[in-house]
XYZ file of C-alpha atoms in Angstrom:
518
model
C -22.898 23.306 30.570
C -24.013 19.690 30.868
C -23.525 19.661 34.927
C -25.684 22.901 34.806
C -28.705 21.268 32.902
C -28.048 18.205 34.903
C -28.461 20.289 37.695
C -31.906 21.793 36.819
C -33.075 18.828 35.759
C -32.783 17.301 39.318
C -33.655 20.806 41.129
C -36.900 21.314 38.975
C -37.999 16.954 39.373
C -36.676 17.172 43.054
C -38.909 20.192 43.571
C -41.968 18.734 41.854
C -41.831 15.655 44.838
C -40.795 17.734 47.702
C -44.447 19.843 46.725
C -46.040 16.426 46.427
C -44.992 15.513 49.672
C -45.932 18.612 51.567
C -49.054 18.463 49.573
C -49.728 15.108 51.207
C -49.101 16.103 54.381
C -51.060 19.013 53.989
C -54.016 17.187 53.979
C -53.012 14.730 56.557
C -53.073 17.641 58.772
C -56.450 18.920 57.594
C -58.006 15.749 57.928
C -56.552 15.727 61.705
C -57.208 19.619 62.361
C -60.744 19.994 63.926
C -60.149 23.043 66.793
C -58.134 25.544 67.881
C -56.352 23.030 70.139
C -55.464 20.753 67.282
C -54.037 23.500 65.271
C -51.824 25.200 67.704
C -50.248 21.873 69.306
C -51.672 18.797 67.877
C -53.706 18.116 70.881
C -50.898 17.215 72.808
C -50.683 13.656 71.073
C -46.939 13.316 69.605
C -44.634 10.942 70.611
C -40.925 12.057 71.457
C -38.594 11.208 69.128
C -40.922 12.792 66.079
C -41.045 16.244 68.363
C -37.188 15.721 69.327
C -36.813 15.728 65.689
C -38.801 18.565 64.830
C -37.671 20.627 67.778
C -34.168 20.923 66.521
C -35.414 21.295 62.604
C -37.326 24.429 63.851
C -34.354 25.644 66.082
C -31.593 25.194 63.168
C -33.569 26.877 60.399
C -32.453 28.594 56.798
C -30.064 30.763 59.255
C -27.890 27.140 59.888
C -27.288 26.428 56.271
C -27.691 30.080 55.139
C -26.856 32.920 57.021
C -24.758 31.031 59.615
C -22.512 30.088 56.726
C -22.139 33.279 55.488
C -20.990 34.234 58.834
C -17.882 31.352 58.918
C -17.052 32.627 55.405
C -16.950 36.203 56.156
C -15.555 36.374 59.670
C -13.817 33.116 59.926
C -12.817 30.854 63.108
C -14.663 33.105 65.521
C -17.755 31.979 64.491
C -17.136 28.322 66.278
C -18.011 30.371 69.415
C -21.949 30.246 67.621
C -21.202 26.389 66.965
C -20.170 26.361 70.461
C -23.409 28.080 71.757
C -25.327 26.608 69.888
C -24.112 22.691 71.704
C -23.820 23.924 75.064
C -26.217 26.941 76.177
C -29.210 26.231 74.144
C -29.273 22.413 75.022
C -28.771 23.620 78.781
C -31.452 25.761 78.797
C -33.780 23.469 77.248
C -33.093 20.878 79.816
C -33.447 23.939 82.458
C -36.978 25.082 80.931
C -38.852 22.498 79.365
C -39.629 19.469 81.859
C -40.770 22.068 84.053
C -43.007 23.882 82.194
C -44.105 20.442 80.517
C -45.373 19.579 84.007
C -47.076 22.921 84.735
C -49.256 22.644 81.692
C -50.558 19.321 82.562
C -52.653 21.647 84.988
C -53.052 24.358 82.815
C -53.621 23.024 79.268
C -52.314 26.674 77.792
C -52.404 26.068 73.551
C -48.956 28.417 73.080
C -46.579 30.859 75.526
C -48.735 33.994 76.027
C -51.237 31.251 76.760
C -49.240 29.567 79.243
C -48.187 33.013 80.556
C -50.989 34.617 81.179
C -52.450 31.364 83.279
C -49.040 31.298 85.292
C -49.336 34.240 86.389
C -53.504 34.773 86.393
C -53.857 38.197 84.222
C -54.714 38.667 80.636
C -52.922 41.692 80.396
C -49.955 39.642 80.154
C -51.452 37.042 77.896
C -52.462 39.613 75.776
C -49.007 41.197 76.082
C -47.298 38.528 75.262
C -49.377 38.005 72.362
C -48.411 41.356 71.174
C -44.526 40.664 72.061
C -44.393 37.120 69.769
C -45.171 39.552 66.579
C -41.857 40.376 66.774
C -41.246 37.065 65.092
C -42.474 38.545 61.509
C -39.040 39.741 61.074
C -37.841 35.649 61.671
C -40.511 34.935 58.956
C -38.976 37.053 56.646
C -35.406 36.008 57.388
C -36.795 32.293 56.331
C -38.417 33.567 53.753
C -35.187 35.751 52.028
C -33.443 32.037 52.807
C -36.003 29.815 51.016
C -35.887 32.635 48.316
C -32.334 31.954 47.494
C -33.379 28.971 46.325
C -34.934 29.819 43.379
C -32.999 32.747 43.083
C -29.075 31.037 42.765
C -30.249 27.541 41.523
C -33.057 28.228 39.067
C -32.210 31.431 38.050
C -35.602 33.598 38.990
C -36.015 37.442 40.105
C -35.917 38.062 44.117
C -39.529 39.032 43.930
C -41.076 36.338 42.179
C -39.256 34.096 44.228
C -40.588 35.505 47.269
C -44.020 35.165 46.125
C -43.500 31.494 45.285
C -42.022 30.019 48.691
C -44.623 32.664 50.406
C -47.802 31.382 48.909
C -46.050 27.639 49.937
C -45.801 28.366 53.403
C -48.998 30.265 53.709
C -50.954 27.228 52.018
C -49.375 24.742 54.250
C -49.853 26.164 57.402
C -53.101 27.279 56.517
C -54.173 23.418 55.714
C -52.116 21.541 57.999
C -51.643 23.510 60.871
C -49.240 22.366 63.908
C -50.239 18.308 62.270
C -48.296 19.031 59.146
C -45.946 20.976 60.729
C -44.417 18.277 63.128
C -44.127 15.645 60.421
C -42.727 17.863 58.398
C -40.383 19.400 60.280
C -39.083 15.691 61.769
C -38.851 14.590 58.202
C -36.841 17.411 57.259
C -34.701 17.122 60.302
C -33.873 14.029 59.203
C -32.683 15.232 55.412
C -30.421 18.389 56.971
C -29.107 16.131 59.281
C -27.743 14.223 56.220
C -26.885 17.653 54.606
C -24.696 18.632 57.480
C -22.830 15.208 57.331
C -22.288 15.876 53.177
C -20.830 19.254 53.713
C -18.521 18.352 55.985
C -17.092 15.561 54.641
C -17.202 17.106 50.723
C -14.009 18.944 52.025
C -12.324 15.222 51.899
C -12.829 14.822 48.203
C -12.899 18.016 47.161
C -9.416 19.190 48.422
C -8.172 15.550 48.040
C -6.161 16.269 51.452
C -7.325 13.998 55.135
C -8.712 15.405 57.434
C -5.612 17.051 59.495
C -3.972 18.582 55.930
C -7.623 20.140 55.048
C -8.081 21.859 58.108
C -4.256 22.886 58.161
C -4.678 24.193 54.623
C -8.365 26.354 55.821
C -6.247 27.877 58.269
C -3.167 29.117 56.463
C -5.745 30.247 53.404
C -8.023 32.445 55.751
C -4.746 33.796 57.817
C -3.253 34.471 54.682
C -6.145 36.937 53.540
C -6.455 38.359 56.676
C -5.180 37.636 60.139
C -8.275 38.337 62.113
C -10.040 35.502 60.508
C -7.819 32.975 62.030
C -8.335 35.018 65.807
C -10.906 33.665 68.256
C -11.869 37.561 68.227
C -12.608 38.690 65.182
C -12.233 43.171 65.652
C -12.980 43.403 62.185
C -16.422 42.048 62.394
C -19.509 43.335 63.872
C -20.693 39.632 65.702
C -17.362 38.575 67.547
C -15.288 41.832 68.258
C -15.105 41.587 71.797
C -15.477 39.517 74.577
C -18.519 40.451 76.078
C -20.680 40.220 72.186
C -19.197 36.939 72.243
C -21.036 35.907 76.003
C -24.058 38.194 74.428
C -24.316 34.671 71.933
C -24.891 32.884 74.860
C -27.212 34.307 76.419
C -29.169 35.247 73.557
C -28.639 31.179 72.395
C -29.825 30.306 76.085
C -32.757 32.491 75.738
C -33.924 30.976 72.528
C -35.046 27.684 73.732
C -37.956 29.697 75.326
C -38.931 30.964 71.803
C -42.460 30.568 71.003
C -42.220 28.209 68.219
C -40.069 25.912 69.849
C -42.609 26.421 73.347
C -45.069 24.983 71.649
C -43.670 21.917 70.625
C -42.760 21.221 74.046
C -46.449 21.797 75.197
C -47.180 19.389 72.039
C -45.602 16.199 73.930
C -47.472 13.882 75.158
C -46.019 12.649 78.299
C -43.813 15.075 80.099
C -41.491 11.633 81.093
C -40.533 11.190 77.328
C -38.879 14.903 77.742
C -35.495 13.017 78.225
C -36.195 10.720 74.754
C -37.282 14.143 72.993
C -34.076 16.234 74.493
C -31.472 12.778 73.358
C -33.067 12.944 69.743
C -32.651 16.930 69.784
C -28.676 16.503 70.296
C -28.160 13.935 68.452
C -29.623 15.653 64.995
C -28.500 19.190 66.089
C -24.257 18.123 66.058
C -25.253 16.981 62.642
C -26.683 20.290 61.762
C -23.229 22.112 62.877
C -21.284 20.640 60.637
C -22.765 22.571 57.987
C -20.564 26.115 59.340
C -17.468 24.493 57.899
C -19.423 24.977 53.925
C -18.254 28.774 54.680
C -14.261 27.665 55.408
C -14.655 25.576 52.072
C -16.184 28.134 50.232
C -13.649 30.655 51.385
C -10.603 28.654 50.313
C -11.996 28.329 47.055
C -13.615 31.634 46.296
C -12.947 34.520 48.647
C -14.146 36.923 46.584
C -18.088 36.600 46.758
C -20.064 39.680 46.648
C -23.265 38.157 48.792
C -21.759 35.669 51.564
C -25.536 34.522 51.943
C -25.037 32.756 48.427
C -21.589 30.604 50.025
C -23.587 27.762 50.748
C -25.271 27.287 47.129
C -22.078 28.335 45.059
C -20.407 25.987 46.919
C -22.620 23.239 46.421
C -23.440 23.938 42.433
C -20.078 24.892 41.745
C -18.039 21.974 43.725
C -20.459 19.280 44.077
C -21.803 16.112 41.815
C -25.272 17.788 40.019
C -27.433 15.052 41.950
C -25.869 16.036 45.453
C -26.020 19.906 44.507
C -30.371 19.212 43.966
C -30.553 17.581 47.109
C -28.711 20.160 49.437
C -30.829 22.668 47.552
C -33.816 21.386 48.620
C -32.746 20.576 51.828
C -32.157 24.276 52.817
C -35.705 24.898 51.408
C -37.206 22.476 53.292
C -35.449 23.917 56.103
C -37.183 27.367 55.632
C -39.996 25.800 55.451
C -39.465 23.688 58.697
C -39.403 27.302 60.773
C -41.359 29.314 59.335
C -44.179 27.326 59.472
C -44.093 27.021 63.125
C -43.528 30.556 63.386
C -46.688 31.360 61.387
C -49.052 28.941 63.654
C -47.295 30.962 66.752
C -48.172 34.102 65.727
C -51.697 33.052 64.340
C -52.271 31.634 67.456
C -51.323 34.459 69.518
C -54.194 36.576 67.715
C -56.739 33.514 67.424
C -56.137 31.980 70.871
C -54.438 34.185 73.064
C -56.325 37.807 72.112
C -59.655 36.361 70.559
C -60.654 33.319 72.570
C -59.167 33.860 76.336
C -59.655 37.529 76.375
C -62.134 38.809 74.178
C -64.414 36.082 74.469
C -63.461 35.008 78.141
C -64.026 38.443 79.091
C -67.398 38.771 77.204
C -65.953 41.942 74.928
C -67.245 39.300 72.058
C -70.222 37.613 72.666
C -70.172 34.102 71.304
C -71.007 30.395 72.638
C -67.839 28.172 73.534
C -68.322 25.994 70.412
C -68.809 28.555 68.174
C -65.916 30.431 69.431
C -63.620 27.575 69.064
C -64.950 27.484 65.253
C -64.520 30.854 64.493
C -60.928 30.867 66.038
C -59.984 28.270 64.125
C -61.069 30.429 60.916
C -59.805 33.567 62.404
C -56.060 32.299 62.623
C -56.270 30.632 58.801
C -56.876 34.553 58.071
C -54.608 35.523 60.430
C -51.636 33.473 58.371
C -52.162 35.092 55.041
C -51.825 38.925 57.031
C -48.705 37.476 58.549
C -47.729 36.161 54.848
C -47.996 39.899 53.189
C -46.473 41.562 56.375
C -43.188 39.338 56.299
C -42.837 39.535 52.524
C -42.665 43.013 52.272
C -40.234 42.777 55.184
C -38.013 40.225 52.800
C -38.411 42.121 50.092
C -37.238 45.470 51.466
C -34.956 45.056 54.900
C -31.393 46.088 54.812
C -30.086 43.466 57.212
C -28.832 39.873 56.095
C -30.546 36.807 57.118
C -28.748 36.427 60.077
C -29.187 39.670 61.875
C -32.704 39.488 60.614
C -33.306 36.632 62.408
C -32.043 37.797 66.090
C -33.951 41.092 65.356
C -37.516 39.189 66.074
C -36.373 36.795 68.473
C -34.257 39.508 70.467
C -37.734 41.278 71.090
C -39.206 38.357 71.931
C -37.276 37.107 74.331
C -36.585 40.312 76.042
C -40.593 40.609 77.058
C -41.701 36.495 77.523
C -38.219 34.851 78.999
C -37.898 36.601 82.524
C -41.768 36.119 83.711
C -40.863 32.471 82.220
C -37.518 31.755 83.173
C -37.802 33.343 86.804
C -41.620 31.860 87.535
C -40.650 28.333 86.989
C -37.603 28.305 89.465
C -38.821 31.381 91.774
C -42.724 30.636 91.811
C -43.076 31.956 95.500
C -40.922 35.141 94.392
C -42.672 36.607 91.687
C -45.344 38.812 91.281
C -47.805 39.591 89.168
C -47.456 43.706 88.480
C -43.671 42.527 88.286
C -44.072 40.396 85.180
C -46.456 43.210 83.711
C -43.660 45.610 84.409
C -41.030 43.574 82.922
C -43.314 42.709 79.781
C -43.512 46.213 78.833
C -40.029 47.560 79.758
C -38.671 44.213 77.446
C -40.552 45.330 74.220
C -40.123 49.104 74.446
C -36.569 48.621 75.733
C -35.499 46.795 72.823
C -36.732 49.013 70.549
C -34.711 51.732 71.893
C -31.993 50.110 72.387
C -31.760 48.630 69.117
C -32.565 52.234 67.165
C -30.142 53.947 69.196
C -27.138 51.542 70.950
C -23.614 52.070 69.451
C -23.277 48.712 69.136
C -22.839 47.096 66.160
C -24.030 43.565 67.316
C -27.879 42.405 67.110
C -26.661 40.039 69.533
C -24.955 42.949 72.534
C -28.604 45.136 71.633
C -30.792 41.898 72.419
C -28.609 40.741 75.660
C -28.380 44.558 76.705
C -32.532 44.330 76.495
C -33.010 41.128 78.287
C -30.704 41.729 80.827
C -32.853 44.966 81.901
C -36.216 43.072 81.624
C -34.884 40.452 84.157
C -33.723 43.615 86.370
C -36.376 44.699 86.314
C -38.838 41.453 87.120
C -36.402 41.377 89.720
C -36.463 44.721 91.324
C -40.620 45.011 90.894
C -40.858 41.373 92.587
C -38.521 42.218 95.553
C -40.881 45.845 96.276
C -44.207 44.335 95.531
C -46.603 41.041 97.190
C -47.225 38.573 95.330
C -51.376 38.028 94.705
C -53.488 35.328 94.952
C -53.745 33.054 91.464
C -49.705 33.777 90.475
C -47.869 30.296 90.033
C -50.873 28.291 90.940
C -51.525 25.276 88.996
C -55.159 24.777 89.694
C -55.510 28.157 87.061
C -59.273 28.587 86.593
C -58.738 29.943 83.027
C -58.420 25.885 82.616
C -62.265 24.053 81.956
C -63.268 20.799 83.046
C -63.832 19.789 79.305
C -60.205 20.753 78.685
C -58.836 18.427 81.262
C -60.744 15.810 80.132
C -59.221 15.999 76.830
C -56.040 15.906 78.044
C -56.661 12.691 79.837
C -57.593 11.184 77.119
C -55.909 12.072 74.133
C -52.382 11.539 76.345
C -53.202 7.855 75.906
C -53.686 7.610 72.350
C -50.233 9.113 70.833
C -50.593 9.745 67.333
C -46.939 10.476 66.620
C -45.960 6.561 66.973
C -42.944 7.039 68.947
């Protein structure tokens, strides 16, 4: 009874300075957030250590120290092969995708992916596409959202729905006054806390079990094997993630294609000097082995409870059950930081996508909307502060009603994405003098439709085998289209006209004023 108190003494005082701080930072961000530019990617004016920092707090969300938990207590061992993904194919690909496109949008200045898209390959039907496509991505918000909810809902005791509302209206406020600003800080600032949190968890096991290292992990084994013997397997029949071989390479792949997510896209179009990519990439690893360490919470939890109803709660039982009160508080706020350290980036994607990508460089480029350039940038600006609280009400009646847990919900909205933006990406920046134009339109459309399909009617019980199966036909496809068709005048050309004069001035100068410090 006294730990318990204890505990929401420090939850409800640890809570009251976490809001201070994002308070604070929500107005450093407002005070720094003057155009559409500024709130999409900070101008392109952060240093590389702050975005290596907040690149891997938005890539390891609420799903690390949530739903990927829930997946090492529930289907045991074989979900190393996600820790193993998650070290080797998404670092690769980020090494693979990011200097390159870096350098590309020196020339073309694009604000987020459809952006950058639709210059690459000259045509606003796929800007406007892949506008559309990043929507997708509500069903990620509301996967952070469920996460951040649990929150409230295991440590201070409230109802599902009222806790919605409550980390909602947060994340809505903050993005809405601090834009992509706010967002970096506080996403490198939180990096720095779950890196931390990862260390704790893993580690706890030394106290906890009162065993070194060799007898713990000896004991985790014989307890899981002795409740079942596929949870000790590297595959795992029983479960619906790692029951074959081939879902197990469609992690991978999926893993590989995330580093091309919007969200984490614009954070590498947010650096300031595409030679620091190496600095930002080094602080990225560094933070993200930390992050892994959090799977074993699952194994822990599992050995000493294996009965829990909702494996989505392992990660907070374990903590408030096993842990000092003090420690319990701060890993409690640490995951809710960490829902708010995606989902905030996801809202300014998709806000962006309708504000920039649809409004500005289509309906206003193309005169459908007849309004000066400075005024436009104004109203855009305005339009994607609305655009966040639609995207807030969308993705909490998602949360509030979807049957999935938090980690399928996740790869639902990124599957779709990447199915329609990472071939015209992936294959443009290596096969620029291959690819056409009609080919990436092609492959845009067959990606989005084609997941849907698949995913309402595959056999399949993996998100992860309906999302590969998807991608893996989009690429076909861009492939296929590209072979049988020319490619036209303005595709991979970095002189895009789409990019002013007064644009490439700022980028001139704002590159040699870094505001991030690093």
């Amino acid at each position: 009874m006294l730990k318990t108190t204890m505990l929401e003494t420090y939850l409800w005082v640890g809570l009251g300075l976490f809001l201070l701080v994002v308070l604070g930072l929500a107005y450093l961000g407002w005070t720094q957030t003057h155009n559409m530019s500024d709130f999409a990617i900070a101008s392109e004016t952060l240093g590389p250590y702050t975005l290596g920092a907040a690149f891997a707090a938005t890539f390891f969300s609420a799903a690390t120290f949530v739903g990927y938990v829930a997946w090492s207590y529930d289907y045991g061992l074989a979900n190393l092969w996600l820790f193993l993904t998650l070290i080797g194919a998404s670092p690769i690909a980020l090494v693979l995708f990011a200097k390159r496109v870096r350098e590309i949008n020196v020339e073309q200045g694009s604000l987020s992916l459809p952006d950058w898209l639709g210059a690459f390959y000259g045509s606003q039907f796929v800007r406007v596409w892949a506008g559309i496509a990043v929507m997708f991505n509500v069903f990620y918000i509301a996967a952070q959202l469920d996460a951040g909810a649990l929150f409230f809902t295991v440590l201070l005791g409230f109802d599902q729905t009222t806790a919605l509302v409550i980390i909602t209206s947060l994340v809505v406020f903050y993005v809405i006054a601090g834009a992509t600003y706010a967002d970096v800080y506080t996403d490198a600032i939180q990096a720095v806390l779950m890196a931390i949190m990862g260390l704790i968890v893993f580690f706890s096991a030394f106290w906890i079990f009162g065993t070194g290292p060799l007898e713990t992990f000896d004991f985790l084994g014989t307890e899981l094997e002795s409740h079942d013997q596929t949870l000790v397997e590297p595959i795992n029949e029983n479960s619906p993630i790692y029951y074959s071989g081939f879902a197990i390479l469609s992690i991978f792949i999926l893993q590989f294609a995330f580093s091309a997510q919007p969200q984490l896209f614009n954070k590498v179009l947010a650096l300031d000097d595409p030679r620091n990519l190496r600095k930002m990439i080094g602080t990225y690893l560094v933070l993200t082995i930390c992050f892994l360490l959090t799977f074993f919470g699952g194994y822990y939890m599992f050995a000493l409870d294996p009965g829990l109803e909702v494996a989505d709660e392992a990660i907070f039982i374990y903590t408030m059950e096993y842990m000092p009160a003090i420690i319990a508080a701060f890993l409690g706020l640490v995951i809710l930081a960490a829902a708010l350290s995606t989902t905030d980036g996801l809202f300014i994607v998709l806000s962006t996508a309708i504000a920039n990508d649809i409004f500005l460089k289509y309906l206003v480029a193309e005169d459908y909307v007849d309004m000066d350039e400075d005024r436009a940038d104004v109203f855009s600006r305005y339009l994607a502060q609305v655009t966040v609280f639609g995207i807030g009400v969308v993705s909490f009646a998602i949360a509030l009603t979807a049957p999935w847990n938090i980690g399928e919900l996740i790869w639902i909205g990124i599957s779709g994405v990447a199915a329609a933006t990472v071939p015209p990406v992936m294959l443009g920046i290596y096969f620029p003098n291959f690819v056409t134009r009609i080919a990436a339109q092609v492959s845009m459309v067959v990606g989005v439709f084609g997941y849907i399909v698949i995913h309402f009617t595959a056999s399949t019980p993996s998100v992860f085998v309906r999302g590969t199966y998807a991608l893996l036909l989009a690429t076909a496809v861009m492939i296929v289209v590209s072979a049988l068709t020319e490619q036209e005048d303005g595709v991979a050309q970095m002189d895009d006209p789409a990019v002013t004069d007064e644009r490439g001035a700022q980028l001139e100068d704002q590159t040699d004023a870094p505001l991030g410090g690093d």
